Amino acid sequence: MCRTVDFRQAVLARNDDSARELRAALAGRGTVAVNLLSSPGSGKTALLEAELGLARRRGVPVAALTADLATENDALRLARSGAPVKQVLTDGLCHLEARMLAGHLDGWLPDDCRLLFVENVGNLVCPASYDLGESLRVVLASVTEGEDKPLKYPTAFGLANLVLVTKKDLAAAAEFDEAAFTANVRRVNPGVEVVHTSARTGDGVGALLDRALAVLGGAEPHRPVMAAAPHGHSHSHSHGEGHEDGHGHEHVVAGETP
Ligand SMILES: Nc1nc2c(ncn2[C@@H]2O[C@H](COP(=O)(O)OP(=O)(O)O)[C@@H](O)[C@H]2O)c(=O)[nH]1
Ligand SMILES: [Mg+2]
């Protein structure tokens, strides 16, 4: 059991080293990476389509890399913006890793690219533990997913530099409780900004691009309290939802009878 813990810690520590190298290499060439995390269907690709379109209209050189277990669907959607786009198929892996990302960027990332958007594999567990060398980690949650998700996925939300609520246009129909969601976000990540967006109406699309450009210009992103190191990513892996011993914890809920 302890060997499993040691092995997982070693894998994560190695990834953190690769992520540091990649962040430095990207900084050296004047590129900021933005890592987008959410559950499947939250609207990562839809928002990115809007971000890439807006960036190109503003003359900002952008590129996007999107990861999935299968299909090239997202790359085809994103490529309609005219920006350079790459699809990565992870061969069954539920997350991207820094070394993997570096390999895919090598020889592909255009020299003039200033903002690289990375759409991670859709889930809120595995990708949370893997720093990709990004300077801005953005966690998205749509209004139909429930206000409690920040509490259920504290690593993902706790390590975010920015939280985006997506599908704002559906908020009334979903009876989304904005105040409850924000309060739950703040419980795991005090002080993090929560921006409400809709890829349908365009609301909030400029906010993400502005934040990314600010980081490119040298602004410090919000530093999550769960993170211990300067870049906000050398986090304590013991906080992960996936328990290293494979057993997890049990909680007895009051009122439950066998
Ligand atoms: N109404 C509405 N639907 C959206 C919005 N963003 C995404 N969707 C829809 O939600 C579904 C999943 O979106 P997608 O971008 O593929 O999510 P991803 O799996 O996180 O990349 C698609 O049917 C989108 O059209 C939005 O802002 N408003
Ligand atoms: Mg997608």
Tab-separated table of C-alpha atoms and ligand atoms in Angstrom:
chain	number	residue	atom	x	y	z
A	1	MET	CA	0.000	0.000	0.000
A	2	CYS	CA	2.816	2.377	0.980
A	3	ARG	CA	4.614	1.541	-2.244
A	4	THR	CA	1.540	2.755	-4.146
A	5	VAL	CA	1.655	6.043	-2.228
A	6	ASP	CA	5.387	6.412	-2.878
A	7	PHE	CA	4.954	5.641	-6.547
A	8	ARG	CA	2.139	8.159	-6.994
A	9	GLN	CA	4.101	10.836	-5.125
A	10	ALA	CA	7.123	10.129	-7.312
A	11	VAL	CA	5.056	10.417	-10.501
A	12	LEU	CA	3.576	13.721	-9.337
A	13	ALA	CA	6.940	15.067	-8.200
A	14	ARG	CA	8.445	14.200	-11.586
A	15	ASN	CA	5.531	15.912	-13.298
A	16	ASP	CA	6.057	19.025	-11.160
A	17	ASP	CA	9.699	19.118	-12.329
A	18	SER	CA	8.659	18.817	-15.977
A	19	ALA	CA	5.996	21.486	-15.465
A	20	ARG	CA	8.553	23.907	-14.004
A	21	GLU	CA	10.820	23.330	-17.009
A	22	LEU	CA	7.974	23.835	-19.459
A	23	ARG	CA	6.751	27.009	-17.702
A	24	ALA	CA	10.273	28.422	-17.888
A	25	ALA	CA	10.622	27.452	-21.556
A	26	LEU	CA	7.271	29.059	-22.388
A	27	ALA	CA	8.169	32.198	-20.438
A	28	GLY	CA	11.479	32.335	-22.320
A	29	ARG	CA	9.655	32.505	-25.630
A	30	GLY	CA	6.965	34.906	-24.383
A	31	THR	CA	4.044	32.489	-24.234
A	32	VAL	CA	1.536	32.013	-21.414
A	33	ALA	CA	-0.316	28.708	-21.123
A	34	VAL	CA	-3.889	28.598	-19.828
A	35	ASN	CA	-5.060	25.205	-18.536
A	36	LEU	CA	-8.840	24.666	-18.697
A	37	LEU	CA	-10.369	22.034	-16.410
A	38	SER	CA	-13.972	20.938	-16.043
A	39	SER	CA	-16.241	17.943	-16.143
A	40	PRO	CA	-17.307	16.733	-19.612
A	41	GLY	CA	-19.892	18.973	-21.220
A	42	SER	CA	-19.341	22.056	-19.043
A	43	GLY	CA	-18.584	24.071	-22.140
A	44	LYS	CA	-14.777	24.197	-22.385
A	45	THR	CA	-14.727	23.863	-26.164
A	46	ALA	CA	-17.630	26.260	-26.689
A	47	LEU	CA	-15.951	28.917	-24.543
A	48	LEU	CA	-12.618	28.344	-26.269
A	49	GLU	CA	-14.244	28.757	-29.673
A	50	ALA	CA	-15.406	32.181	-28.494
A	51	GLU	CA	-12.024	33.043	-26.896
A	52	LEU	CA	-10.054	32.134	-30.010
A	53	GLY	CA	-12.415	34.139	-32.203
A	54	LEU	CA	-12.178	37.177	-29.935
A	55	ALA	CA	-8.390	36.913	-29.647
A	56	ARG	CA	-8.010	36.802	-33.400
A	57	ARG	CA	-10.311	39.788	-33.863
A	58	ARG	CA	-8.128	41.664	-31.379
A	59	GLY	CA	-4.951	40.591	-33.186
A	60	VAL	CA	-3.606	38.439	-30.321
A	61	PRO	CA	-1.664	35.420	-31.628
A	62	VAL	CA	-3.233	32.379	-29.928
A	63	ALA	CA	-3.175	28.609	-30.312
A	64	ALA	CA	-5.151	25.789	-28.717
A	65	LEU	CA	-4.399	22.211	-27.844
A	66	THR	CA	-7.297	20.005	-26.850
A	67	ALA	CA	-7.131	16.574	-25.214
A	68	ASP	CA	-9.694	13.799	-25.326
A	69	LEU	CA	-9.810	10.043	-25.037
A	70	ALA	CA	-11.302	9.777	-28.514
A	71	THR	CA	-12.425	11.792	-31.583
A	72	GLU	CA	-11.065	14.913	-33.223
A	73	ASN	CA	-14.378	16.716	-32.752
A	74	ASP	CA	-13.105	19.490	-30.497
A	75	ALA	CA	-10.121	20.318	-32.713
A	76	LEU	CA	-12.441	20.556	-35.711
A	77	ARG	CA	-14.697	22.980	-33.806
A	78	LEU	CA	-11.786	25.097	-32.566
A	79	ALA	CA	-10.042	25.184	-35.956
A	80	ARG	CA	-13.003	27.094	-37.408
A	81	SER	CA	-11.612	30.154	-35.595
A	82	GLY	CA	-8.596	30.083	-37.916
A	83	ALA	CA	-6.164	29.697	-34.977
A	84	PRO	CA	-3.575	26.884	-34.964
A	85	VAL	CA	-5.190	23.914	-33.182
A	86	LYS	CA	-3.934	20.494	-32.192
A	87	GLN	CA	-5.930	17.484	-31.016
A	88	VAL	CA	-4.224	15.114	-28.581
A	89	LEU	CA	-5.697	11.667	-27.991
A	90	THR	CA	-4.574	10.413	-24.601
A	91	ASP	CA	-4.837	6.698	-25.260
A	92	GLY	CA	-7.094	6.075	-22.283
A	93	LEU	CA	-5.331	8.456	-19.878
A	94	CYS	CA	-7.730	10.704	-17.927
A	95	HIS	CA	-5.437	13.757	-17.847
A	96	LEU	CA	-2.569	15.495	-19.604
A	97	GLU	CA	0.926	15.531	-18.090
A	98	ALA	CA	3.571	18.221	-18.499
A	99	ARG	CA	6.088	16.080	-20.342
A	100	MET	CA	3.377	14.847	-22.704
A	101	LEU	CA	2.285	18.425	-23.394
A	102	ALA	CA	5.877	19.535	-23.991
A	103	GLY	CA	6.293	16.734	-26.543
A	104	HIS	CA	3.160	17.823	-28.396
A	105	LEU	CA	4.201	21.479	-28.442
A	106	ASP	CA	7.646	20.672	-29.772
A	107	GLY	CA	7.794	21.571	-33.454
A	108	TRP	CA	4.117	22.600	-33.526
A	109	LEU	CA	3.636	25.685	-31.344
A	110	PRO	CA	3.986	28.706	-33.675
A	111	ASP	CA	6.831	31.071	-32.762
A	112	ASP	CA	4.535	34.080	-32.538
A	113	CYS	CA	2.000	32.391	-30.209
A	114	ARG	CA	1.477	34.532	-27.079
A	115	LEU	CA	-1.423	32.631	-25.465
A	116	LEU	CA	-1.708	28.871	-25.549
A	117	PHE	CA	-5.072	27.502	-24.405
A	118	VAL	CA	-5.011	23.885	-23.267
A	119	GLU	CA	-8.329	22.058	-22.968
A	120	ASN	CA	-7.656	19.239	-20.527
A	121	VAL	CA	-9.433	15.881	-20.571
A	122	GLY	CA	-12.945	16.369	-19.198
A	123	ASN	CA	-13.059	15.441	-15.533
A	124	LEU	CA	-12.422	17.192	-12.232
A	125	VAL	CA	-10.285	14.535	-10.535
A	126	CYS	CA	-7.118	13.415	-12.376
A	127	PRO	CA	-6.238	16.676	-14.185
A	128	ALA	CA	-6.325	18.567	-10.879
A	129	SER	CA	-3.091	16.962	-9.648
A	130	TYR	CA	-1.049	17.596	-12.788
A	131	ASP	CA	0.594	20.964	-13.290
A	132	LEU	CA	1.059	21.480	-17.036
A	133	GLY	CA	3.413	24.430	-16.805
A	134	GLU	CA	0.472	26.773	-17.113
A	135	SER	CA	0.472	30.275	-15.682
A	136	LEU	CA	-3.294	30.402	-15.392
A	137	ARG	CA	-5.369	27.462	-14.249
A	138	VAL	CA	-9.044	27.966	-14.980
A	139	VAL	CA	-11.762	25.697	-13.623
A	140	LEU	CA	-15.171	25.833	-15.296
A	141	ALA	CA	-18.528	24.700	-13.924
A	142	SER	CA	-21.811	25.078	-15.765
A	143	VAL	CA	-24.988	26.267	-14.085
A	144	THR	CA	-26.586	22.831	-14.503
A	145	GLU	CA	-23.955	20.967	-12.474
A	146	GLY	CA	-25.083	22.000	-8.995
A	147	GLU	CA	-23.733	24.508	-6.517
A	148	ASP	CA	-21.965	21.888	-4.377
A	149	LYS	CA	-19.324	20.832	-6.905
A	150	PRO	CA	-16.530	23.008	-5.451
A	151	LEU	CA	-16.949	21.135	-2.164
A	152	LYS	CA	-16.963	17.741	-3.888
A	153	TYR	CA	-13.855	18.510	-5.966
A	154	PRO	CA	-11.793	20.650	-3.588
A	155	THR	CA	-8.467	19.986	-5.324
A	156	ALA	CA	-9.694	21.152	-8.718
A	157	PHE	CA	-11.457	24.249	-7.380
A	158	GLY	CA	-8.913	24.824	-4.610
A	159	LEU	CA	-6.000	25.149	-7.029
A	160	ALA	CA	-7.755	27.372	-9.569
A	161	ASN	CA	-6.373	30.808	-10.373
A	162	LEU	CA	-9.778	31.695	-11.835
A	163	VAL	CA	-13.208	30.041	-11.720
A	164	LEU	CA	-15.676	30.411	-14.578
A	165	VAL	CA	-19.367	29.674	-14.340
A	166	THR	CA	-20.512	28.697	-17.831
A	167	LYS	CA	-23.911	28.629	-19.588
A	168	LYS	CA	-25.086	31.712	-17.738
A	169	ASP	CA	-27.911	31.945	-20.287
A	170	LEU	CA	-29.402	28.805	-18.683
A	171	ALA	CA	-29.033	29.984	-15.068
A	172	ALA	CA	-32.690	30.863	-14.509
A	173	ALA	CA	-33.967	27.601	-16.015
A	174	ALA	CA	-31.523	25.625	-13.858
A	175	GLU	CA	-32.439	27.708	-10.773
A	176	PHE	CA	-28.720	28.215	-10.268
A	177	ASP	CA	-27.949	29.714	-6.859
A	178	GLU	CA	-25.053	32.048	-7.667
A	179	ALA	CA	-24.444	33.085	-4.049
A	180	ALA	CA	-24.336	29.477	-2.809
A	181	PHE	CA	-21.921	28.467	-5.575
A	182	THR	CA	-19.609	31.395	-4.908
A	183	ALA	CA	-19.666	30.705	-1.167
A	184	ASN	CA	-18.695	27.074	-1.834
A	185	VAL	CA	-15.877	28.151	-4.146
A	186	ARG	CA	-14.572	30.537	-1.482
A	187	ARG	CA	-14.598	27.778	1.154
A	188	VAL	CA	-11.979	25.836	-0.816
A	189	ASN	CA	-10.269	28.804	-2.487
A	190	PRO	CA	-10.636	32.081	-0.575
A	191	GLY	CA	-10.363	35.183	-2.718
A	192	VAL	CA	-10.477	33.509	-6.121
A	193	GLU	CA	-12.414	35.439	-8.739
A	194	VAL	CA	-15.610	33.849	-10.081
A	195	VAL	CA	-16.660	35.079	-13.540
A	196	HIS	CA	-20.010	34.264	-15.138
A	197	THR	CA	-19.910	33.449	-18.831
A	198	SER	CA	-22.031	32.285	-21.722
A	199	ALA	CA	-20.591	31.085	-24.977
A	200	ARG	CA	-24.088	31.575	-26.441
A	201	THR	CA	-24.426	35.273	-25.644
A	202	GLY	CA	-20.710	36.122	-25.412
A	203	ASP	CA	-21.031	37.272	-21.791
A	204	GLY	CA	-17.741	37.050	-19.897
A	205	VAL	CA	-15.736	35.863	-22.914
A	206	GLY	CA	-13.591	38.984	-22.806
A	207	ALA	CA	-12.894	38.494	-19.093
A	208	LEU	CA	-10.866	35.320	-19.599
A	209	LEU	CA	-8.903	36.807	-22.494
A	210	ASP	CA	-8.213	39.947	-20.435
A	211	ARG	CA	-6.983	37.901	-17.447
A	212	ALA	CA	-4.705	35.826	-19.687
A	213	LEU	CA	-3.303	38.953	-21.356
A	214	ALA	CA	-2.712	40.525	-17.953
A	215	VAL	CA	-0.650	37.495	-16.890
A	216	LEU	CA	1.224	37.713	-20.189
A	217	GLY	CA	1.942	41.343	-19.287
A	218	GLY	CA	3.429	40.268	-15.943
A	219	ALA	CA	0.439	40.452	-13.585
A	220	GLU	CA	0.448	37.924	-10.760
A	221	PRO	CA	-2.588	35.651	-10.966
A	222	HIS	CA	-4.581	34.904	-7.824
A	223	ARG	CA	-2.530	32.557	-5.654
A	224	PRO	CA	-4.639	29.732	-4.206
A	225	VAL	CA	-4.049	29.000	-0.529
A	226	MET	CA	-3.845	25.255	-1.203
A	227	ALA	CA	-0.755	25.859	-3.278
A	228	ALA	CA	2.537	26.271	-1.457
A	229	ALA	CA	4.976	27.396	-4.127
A	230	PRO	CA	5.456	30.646	-6.091
A	231	HIS	CA	3.661	29.502	-9.216
A	232	GLY	CA	0.751	28.216	-7.211
A	233	HIS	CA	1.133	24.684	-8.474
A	234	SER	CA	3.529	22.911	-6.189
A	235	HIS	CA	0.547	21.740	-4.253
A	236	SER	CA	0.044	19.156	-1.604
A	237	HIS	CA	-1.048	16.073	-3.471
A	238	SER	CA	-2.429	14.569	-0.306
A	239	HIS	CA	-5.457	16.821	-0.792
A	240	GLY	CA	-6.511	14.938	-3.900
A	241	GLU	CA	-9.934	13.354	-4.082
A	242	GLY	CA	-8.336	10.157	-5.370
A	243	HIS	CA	-6.948	8.471	-2.282
A	244	GLU	CA	-3.520	7.021	-2.788
A	245	ASP	CA	-4.263	3.883	-0.838
A	246	GLY	CA	-7.220	3.087	-3.081
A	247	HIS	CA	-9.637	2.745	-0.159
A	248	GLY	CA	-10.847	6.271	0.528
A	249	HIS	CA	-12.905	7.204	3.562
A	250	GLU	CA	-16.392	6.325	4.706
A	251	HIS	CA	-18.796	8.842	6.164
A	252	VAL	CA	-21.966	7.885	7.986
A	253	VAL	CA	-24.787	10.318	7.291
A	254	ALA	CA	-27.061	11.065	10.218
A	255	GLY	CA	-30.557	9.757	9.686
A	256	GLU	CA	-29.528	6.898	7.441
A	257	THR	CA	-30.864	3.575	8.609
A	258	PRO	CA	-29.687	0.254	7.254
B	1	LIG	N1	-26.935	27.180	-23.623
B	1	LIG	C1	-25.613	27.034	-23.647
B	1	LIG	N2	-25.084	25.880	-24.049
B	1	LIG	C2	-23.741	25.755	-24.057
B	1	LIG	C3	-22.885	26.806	-23.660
B	1	LIG	N3	-21.613	26.370	-23.748
B	1	LIG	C4	-21.668	25.110	-24.190
B	1	LIG	N4	-22.951	24.725	-24.387
B	1	LIG	C5	-23.413	23.422	-24.872
B	1	LIG	O1	-23.012	22.432	-23.934
B	1	LIG	C6	-22.618	21.240	-24.600
B	1	LIG	C7	-21.201	20.855	-24.205
B	1	LIG	O2	-20.315	21.887	-24.636
B	1	LIG	P1	-18.777	21.589	-24.952
B	1	LIG	O3	-18.187	22.891	-25.346
B	1	LIG	O4	-18.645	20.463	-25.924
B	1	LIG	O5	-18.255	21.127	-23.511
B	1	LIG	P2	-16.857	20.442	-23.090
B	1	LIG	O6	-17.095	18.955	-23.058
B	1	LIG	O7	-16.559	20.959	-21.717
B	1	LIG	O8	-15.835	20.856	-24.098
B	1	LIG	C8	-22.784	21.520	-26.090
B	1	LIG	O9	-24.042	21.034	-26.513
B	1	LIG	C9	-22.731	23.026	-26.165
B	1	LIG	O10	-23.434	23.562	-27.266
B	1	LIG	C10	-23.471	28.042	-23.245
B	1	LIG	O11	-22.820	29.026	-22.870
B	1	LIG	N5	-24.850	28.093	-23.252
B	2	MG	MG	-14.499	19.752	-25.263
